[in-house]
Tab-separated table of C-alpha atoms and ligand atoms in Angstrom:
chain	number	residue	atom	x	y	z
A	1	LYS	CA	89.472	119.915	104.090
A	2	GLY	CA	86.361	122.122	103.345
A	3	ARG	CA	84.952	119.622	100.923
A	4	TYR	CA	83.274	116.020	101.163
A	5	MET	CA	83.930	112.909	99.027
A	6	VAL	CA	81.457	110.217	98.116
A	7	PHE	CA	82.666	106.806	99.389
A	8	GLU	CA	81.350	103.429	98.553
A	9	PRO	CA	82.412	99.874	99.907
A	10	SER	CA	83.202	98.867	96.104
A	11	MET	CA	86.074	101.204	96.146
A	12	GLN	CA	87.585	99.694	98.872
A	13	HIS	CA	87.107	96.248	97.528
A	14	ALA	CA	88.768	97.368	94.224
A	15	ALA	CA	91.821	98.927	96.182
A	16	SER	CA	92.096	95.792	98.034
A	17	GLU	CA	92.192	93.736	95.140
A	18	ARG	CA	94.671	95.685	93.271
A	19	ARG	CA	97.069	95.430	96.342
A	20	GLU	CA	96.540	91.640	96.238
A	21	MET	CA	97.404	91.695	92.648
A	22	GLU	CA	100.391	93.726	93.054
A	23	VAL	CA	101.681	91.240	95.732
A	24	GLU	CA	101.093	88.282	93.563
A	25	LEU	CA	102.741	89.920	90.565
A	26	ASP	CA	105.894	90.474	92.833
A	27	LYS	CA	105.790	86.754	93.664
A	28	ALA	CA	105.038	85.561	90.121
A	29	MET	CA	108.190	87.676	88.816
A	30	ARG	CA	110.390	86.004	91.589
A	31	GLU	CA	109.172	82.722	90.957
A	32	GLY	CA	109.230	82.936	86.918
A	33	GLN	CA	105.423	82.192	86.386
A	34	PHE	CA	105.508	84.237	83.249
A	35	LEU	CA	106.070	82.876	79.782
A	36	LEU	CA	105.723	84.167	76.207
A	37	HIS	CA	103.525	82.913	73.399
A	38	TYR	CA	104.140	83.821	69.662
A	39	GLN	CA	101.645	84.653	67.268
A	40	PRO	CA	102.856	84.187	63.596
A	41	ILE	CA	102.734	87.143	61.129
A	42	VAL	CA	102.469	85.841	57.613
A	43	ASP	CA	102.553	87.046	54.094
A	44	LEU	CA	98.880	87.137	53.331
A	45	ARG	CA	99.172	85.630	49.744
A	46	SER	CA	101.624	82.835	50.510
A	47	GLY	CA	101.297	82.226	54.147
A	48	TYR	CA	105.013	82.480	54.432
A	49	LEU	CA	106.174	83.440	57.969
A	50	LEU	CA	107.458	86.896	58.267
A	51	GLY	CA	107.544	87.042	61.938
A	52	VAL	CA	106.084	86.661	65.455
A	53	GLU	CA	104.578	88.597	68.045
A	54	ALA	CA	105.444	87.970	71.502
A	55	LEU	CA	102.554	87.864	73.802
A	56	ILE	CA	102.926	87.675	77.511
A	57	ARG	CA	101.119	84.989	79.790
A	58	TRP	CA	100.852	84.128	83.304
A	59	LYS	CA	101.077	80.693	84.631
A	60	HIS	CA	99.281	80.985	87.925
A	61	PRO	CA	99.855	78.056	90.044
A	62	GLU	CA	96.317	77.831	91.139
A	63	ARG	CA	94.411	79.975	88.559
A	64	GLY	CA	95.968	78.610	85.396
A	65	MET	CA	96.833	80.506	82.277
A	66	ILE	CA	95.939	84.457	82.841
A	67	ALA	CA	95.650	86.590	79.936
A	68	PRO	CA	97.455	90.113	79.599
A	69	ALA	CA	94.184	92.122	79.851
A	70	ASP	CA	93.771	90.958	83.291
A	71	PHE	CA	96.978	91.829	84.910
A	72	ILE	CA	98.961	94.392	82.528
A	73	PRO	CA	96.547	97.109	83.689
A	74	THR	CA	97.585	96.528	87.277
A	75	ALA	CA	101.273	96.266	86.213
A	76	GLU	CA	100.987	99.604	84.703
A	77	GLU	CA	99.369	101.486	87.747
A	78	THR	CA	102.029	100.012	90.015
A	79	GLY	CA	104.896	100.371	87.839
A	80	GLN	CA	105.622	96.679	87.821
A	81	ILE	CA	105.277	96.769	84.057
A	82	VAL	CA	109.017	98.203	84.015
A	83	PRO	CA	110.777	95.105	85.135
A	84	LEU	CA	108.156	92.783	83.529
A	85	GLY	CA	108.656	94.386	80.292
A	86	ARG	CA	112.334	94.251	80.792
A	87	TRP	CA	112.117	90.562	81.118
A	88	VAL	CA	109.841	90.265	78.012
A	89	LEU	CA	112.137	92.064	75.799
A	90	ALA	CA	115.169	90.067	76.903
A	91	GLN	CA	113.080	86.590	76.720
A	92	ALA	CA	111.710	87.456	73.291
A	93	CYS	CA	115.033	88.355	71.892
A	94	ARG	CA	116.781	85.419	73.623
A	95	GLU	CA	114.121	82.696	72.278
A	96	VAL	CA	113.725	84.179	68.993
A	97	LYS	CA	117.649	84.376	68.444
A	98	VAL	CA	118.005	80.617	69.445
A	99	TRP	CA	115.092	79.585	67.126
A	100	GLN	CA	116.431	81.876	63.961
A	101	ALA	CA	119.263	79.482	63.750
A	102	ARG	CA	117.109	76.620	63.043
A	103	LEU	CA	115.101	78.084	60.159
A	104	PRO	CA	116.080	78.371	56.460
A	105	GLU	CA	117.133	82.323	56.143
A	106	GLY	CA	116.073	82.554	59.742
A	107	ARG	CA	118.070	85.572	60.407
A	108	GLN	CA	115.338	87.546	58.702
A	109	VAL	CA	112.386	86.398	60.982
A	110	ARG	CA	111.385	89.352	63.101
A	111	VAL	CA	109.913	89.457	66.616
A	112	SER	CA	107.618	92.102	67.729
A	113	VAL	CA	107.548	93.288	71.236
A	114	ASN	CA	104.527	95.182	72.998
A	115	VAL	CA	105.702	98.233	74.986
A	116	SER	CA	103.374	100.197	77.080
A	117	ALA	CA	102.965	103.818	77.485
A	118	THR	CA	104.345	103.686	81.178
A	119	GLN	CA	107.548	101.737	80.092
A	120	LEU	CA	108.197	104.568	77.398
A	121	SER	CA	107.840	107.305	79.993
A	122	LYS	CA	108.841	105.697	83.215
A	123	SER	CA	111.771	103.478	82.344
A	124	ASP	CA	114.908	103.709	80.253
A	125	ILE	CA	113.431	101.759	77.393
A	126	CYS	CA	116.621	102.349	75.178
A	127	ALA	CA	118.852	100.896	77.704
A	128	ASP	CA	116.567	97.868	78.157
A	129	VAL	CA	116.385	97.328	74.516
A	130	GLY	CA	120.214	97.728	73.993
A	131	ARG	CA	120.955	95.089	76.715
A	132	ALA	CA	118.280	92.837	75.281
A	133	LEU	CA	119.895	93.109	71.815
A	134	GLU	CA	123.378	92.765	73.123
A	135	ILE	CA	122.852	89.722	75.281
A	136	SER	CA	120.903	87.744	72.942
A	137	GLY	CA	123.164	88.656	69.876
A	138	ILE	CA	119.786	89.018	67.728
A	139	ASP	CA	120.004	91.410	64.750
A	140	PRO	CA	118.645	94.751	65.735
A	141	GLY	CA	116.561	95.058	62.275
A	142	CYS	CA	114.647	92.037	63.685
A	143	LEU	CA	113.397	93.580	66.574
A	144	VAL	CA	110.162	95.501	66.162
A	145	ILE	CA	108.607	97.668	69.155
A	146	GLU	CA	105.052	98.079	69.099
A	147	LEU	CA	103.590	101.184	70.720
A	148	THR	CA	100.032	102.165	70.845
A	149	GLU	CA	98.963	105.683	69.725
A	150	THR	CA	98.341	106.951	73.253
A	151	ALA	CA	101.784	105.998	74.229
A	152	LEU	CA	102.764	108.484	71.388
A	153	MET	CA	100.699	111.404	72.619
A	154	HIS	CA	101.968	111.844	76.078
A	155	ASN	CA	104.807	114.114	76.508
A	156	SER	CA	105.680	113.899	73.022
A	157	ASP	CA	109.089	115.679	72.994
A	158	SER	CA	110.558	113.080	75.099
A	159	VAL	CA	108.859	110.272	73.295
A	160	LEU	CA	110.350	111.799	70.060
A	161	ALA	CA	113.897	111.979	71.656
A	162	THR	CA	113.259	108.096	72.901
A	163	LEU	CA	111.890	106.969	69.518
A	164	ILE	CA	115.229	108.430	67.699
A	165	GLU	CA	117.501	106.733	70.163
A	166	LEU	CA	115.825	103.538	69.494
A	167	LYS	CA	116.057	103.859	65.821
A	168	LYS	CA	119.875	104.545	66.235
A	169	LEU	CA	119.901	100.983	68.023
A	170	GLY	CA	118.571	99.724	64.556
A	171	VAL	CA	115.251	98.561	65.627
A	172	ARG	CA	111.861	99.236	63.882
A	173	ILE	CA	108.783	100.981	65.442
A	174	ALA	CA	105.369	99.865	64.794
A	175	ILE	CA	102.063	101.408	65.977
A	176	ASP	CA	99.631	99.019	67.315
A	177	ASN	CA	95.894	98.994	67.002
A	178	PHE	CA	96.258	101.887	64.659
A	179	GLY	CA	93.249	103.860	64.025
A	180	THR	CA	91.693	103.406	67.190
A	181	GLY	CA	93.450	106.292	69.082
A	182	TYR	CA	94.209	109.762	68.236
A	183	SER	CA	95.457	108.646	64.612
A	184	SER	CA	96.908	111.947	64.065
A	185	LEU	CA	98.584	112.407	60.913
A	186	ALA	CA	101.005	114.855	62.591
A	187	TYR	CA	102.825	112.224	64.545
A	188	LEU	CA	103.108	109.842	61.704
A	189	HIS	CA	105.109	112.748	60.081
A	190	ARG	CA	106.879	113.584	63.178
A	191	PHE	CA	107.824	110.334	64.642
A	192	PRO	CA	110.028	107.732	62.955
A	193	ILE	CA	107.449	104.983	62.358
A	194	ASP	CA	108.050	101.932	60.146
A	195	ILE	CA	104.923	99.835	60.500
A	196	LEU	CA	101.177	100.528	61.007
A	197	LYS	CA	99.165	97.659	62.605
A	198	ILE	CA	95.521	97.835	61.332
A	199	ASP	CA	93.061	97.233	64.437
A	200	ARG	CA	91.182	94.165	64.527
A	201	SER	CA	87.843	96.301	64.537
A	202	PHE	CA	88.451	97.315	61.083
A	203	VAL	CA	89.437	93.660	59.871
A	204	GLU	CA	86.210	92.462	61.381
A	205	ARG	CA	84.144	94.741	58.994
A	206	LEU	CA	85.722	93.378	55.893
A	207	GLY	CA	83.475	91.527	53.721
A	208	GLY	CA	80.322	93.325	55.432
A	209	VAL	CA	77.800	95.269	53.116
A	210	ASP	CA	78.162	98.507	54.832
A	211	GLY	CA	81.010	99.774	53.291
A	212	GLY	CA	83.057	98.361	56.163
A	213	GLU	CA	86.434	98.142	54.131
A	214	ASP	CA	86.753	101.959	53.806
A	215	PHE	CA	88.970	102.190	57.031
A	216	ALA	CA	90.888	99.325	56.230
A	217	ARG	CA	91.531	100.651	52.577
A	218	ALA	CA	92.251	104.323	53.994
A	219	ILE	CA	95.071	102.935	56.284
A	220	ILE	CA	96.476	100.461	53.531
A	221	THR	CA	96.576	103.703	51.262
A	222	LEU	CA	98.004	105.712	54.016
A	223	GLY	CA	100.871	103.197	54.493
A	224	GLY	CA	101.579	103.050	51.086
A	225	THR	CA	101.752	106.855	50.561
A	226	LEU	CA	104.167	107.246	53.521
A	227	ASP	CA	106.272	104.235	52.678
A	228	LEU	CA	105.301	102.244	55.861
A	229	GLU	CA	104.585	98.664	56.033
A	230	VAL	CA	101.104	97.728	56.995
A	231	VAL	CA	100.268	94.590	58.982
A	232	ALA	CA	96.642	93.669	59.523
A	233	GLU	CA	95.453	92.248	63.010
A	234	GLY	CA	92.816	89.825	63.977
A	235	ILE	CA	92.024	88.063	60.638
A	236	GLU	CA	89.547	85.256	61.580
A	237	LEU	CA	88.013	84.511	58.225
A	238	GLU	CA	88.854	83.648	54.655
A	239	ASN	CA	86.829	86.511	53.186
A	240	GLN	CA	88.821	88.882	55.522
A	241	GLN	CA	92.209	87.526	54.191
A	242	ARG	CA	90.746	87.947	50.645
A	243	GLY	CA	89.508	91.421	50.977
A	244	LEU	CA	92.692	92.440	52.592
A	245	ILE	CA	94.817	91.063	49.609
A	246	GLU	CA	92.426	92.946	47.404
A	247	LEU	CA	93.125	96.319	49.027
A	248	GLY	CA	96.858	95.404	48.545
A	249	CYS	CA	97.726	94.609	52.319
A	250	VAL	CA	100.658	92.358	52.300
A	251	ALA	CA	101.089	91.086	56.174
A	252	GLY	CA	98.704	89.934	58.699
A	253	GLN	CA	97.920	87.848	61.822
A	254	GLY	CA	95.077	86.195	63.227
A	255	PHE	CA	93.249	83.125	64.551
A	256	TYR	CA	92.682	82.492	60.844
A	257	TYR	CA	96.333	81.534	60.332
A	258	ALA	CA	97.414	80.725	64.051
A	259	ARG	CA	96.709	81.399	67.673
A	260	PRO	CA	99.567	82.410	69.804
A	261	CYS	CA	101.404	79.346	71.014
A	262	LEU	CA	105.031	78.398	72.353
A	263	LEU	CA	107.768	79.003	69.859
A	264	HIS	CA	108.764	75.625	69.388
A	265	GLU	CA	105.104	74.692	68.694
A	266	LEU	CA	105.416	76.815	65.483
A	267	GLU	CA	108.182	74.515	64.104
A	268	TYR	CA	105.751	72.203	62.325
A	269	SER	CA	103.424	74.747	61.118
A	270	VAL	CA	102.091	75.236	57.671
A	271	HIS	CA	103.735	78.846	57.537
A	272	MET	CA	107.034	77.512	58.838
A	273	ALA	CA	106.635	74.778	55.769
A	274	ARG	CA	106.009	77.747	53.575
A	275	ARG	CA	109.479	79.017	54.550
A	276	ARG	CA	111.203	75.773	53.792
A	277	THR	CA	110.025	75.440	50.597
B	301	C2E	P1	97.862	93.418	70.837
B	301	C2E	O1	99.307	93.721	70.993
B	301	C2E	O2	96.720	94.119	70.184
B	301	C2E	O3	97.899	91.684	70.652
B	301	C2E	C1	96.875	91.149	70.015
B	301	C2E	C2	95.731	90.453	70.844
B	301	C2E	O4	94.931	90.022	69.902
B	301	C2E	C3	96.437	89.437	71.493
B	301	C2E	O5	95.835	89.108	72.603
B	301	C2E	C4	96.053	88.044	70.442
B	301	C2E	O6	95.889	86.824	71.146
B	301	C2E	C5	94.704	88.590	70.119
B	301	C2E	N1	94.534	87.974	68.759
B	301	C2E	C6	95.275	87.708	67.787
B	301	C2E	N2	94.612	87.348	66.442
B	301	C2E	C7	93.267	87.284	66.963
B	301	C2E	C8	91.982	87.265	66.243
B	301	C2E	O7	91.913	86.583	65.141
B	301	C2E	N3	90.987	87.307	66.904
B	301	C2E	C9	90.946	87.714	68.157
B	301	C2E	N4	89.667	87.863	68.574
B	301	C2E	N5	91.852	88.124	68.802
B	301	C2E	C10	93.184	87.875	68.052
B	301	C2E	P2	96.514	88.961	73.998
B	301	C2E	O8	97.574	87.995	73.882
B	301	C2E	O9	95.390	88.562	75.083
B	301	C2E	O10	97.009	90.324	74.438
B	301	C2E	C11	96.286	91.344	74.533
B	301	C2E	C12	97.025	92.710	74.722
B	301	C2E	O11	97.770	92.744	75.790
B	301	C2E	C13	97.873	92.838	73.431
B	301	C2E	O12	97.210	93.495	72.234
B	301	C2E	C14	98.930	93.967	74.065
B	301	C2E	O13	98.384	95.237	74.092
B	301	C2E	C15	98.801	93.394	75.663
B	301	C2E	N6	100.121	92.787	75.791
B	301	C2E	C16	100.536	91.599	75.563
B	301	C2E	N7	101.801	91.080	75.847
B	301	C2E	C17	102.074	92.160	76.244
B	301	C2E	C18	103.672	92.424	76.709
B	301	C2E	O14	104.514	91.635	76.851
B	301	C2E	N8	103.895	93.829	77.256
B	301	C2E	C19	102.746	94.747	77.273
B	301	C2E	N9	103.134	95.874	77.711
B	301	C2E	N10	101.663	94.479	76.835
B	301	C2E	C20	101.217	93.096	76.172
B	302	MG	MG1	100.621	94.099	69.573
């Protein structure tokens, strides 16, 4: 009333695409079209497997394997991320618990699960985590909840209460893609964080000539000072691995070590062999 708005046909197109995706996501959940891939997180020096990160995939009957970037944003907008995220938590705990039993000292192998800002604010994430732990029987210390900096910034009082509740369950909390959001020192002090994950963009710059290692070094030093574990993401090259080791980083993941795959495919990987020996 009393104003005008500009309409473009592309807006309608985007809205109807989103609606279509919403219907497809519902169907996919009903028909069990989702699965989890796992990427190893290894000790950078020895290649010893420390844990895995669970990454969702959509096996679409016509379109093949769909990456999370192509459906997670819609699932967040529609709220479908809540039941989907609940499934991811339960499935990851269940699969990893079974797998742990087959590994030497397997009880210590961790699983990291990504939890989005919407899940944190719009669902009872503590109840979902509690249920996943109980049903699977996995040791709570082996479950890592990965949150982004953006998730922590919204309504930080209630986020703080949720994180305290999660810590009471015994799980660990990691900040994903650290350094790309607000990176406020205040929340590192305020929230019960255990792990910082160095964003891929900082790892990419390692070994360059333009002082590209400064940020990675700063995050690793910060982790050491605050007594937090640091995990480097997106290691693709040997010189990145070397650079990280020189900076004192202990753990990492990336295509240099392994691409995400089904859990049982990891059984014969070199990282598992390192565990066995
Ligand atoms: P993320 O949590 O930062 O996960 C790491 C992403 O980087 C994964 O992409 C992984 O395949 C990719 N990656 C790993 N190593 C390398 C590397 O060496 N080079 C490059 N270029 N990429 C590498 P993916 O599986 O496509 O997932 C993308 C994002 O989708 C994740 O980013 C995460 O934010 C989100 N996501 C994935 N699974 C879930 C889920 O179950 N729930 C929620 N809420 N989000 C998820
Ligand atoms: Mg992650």
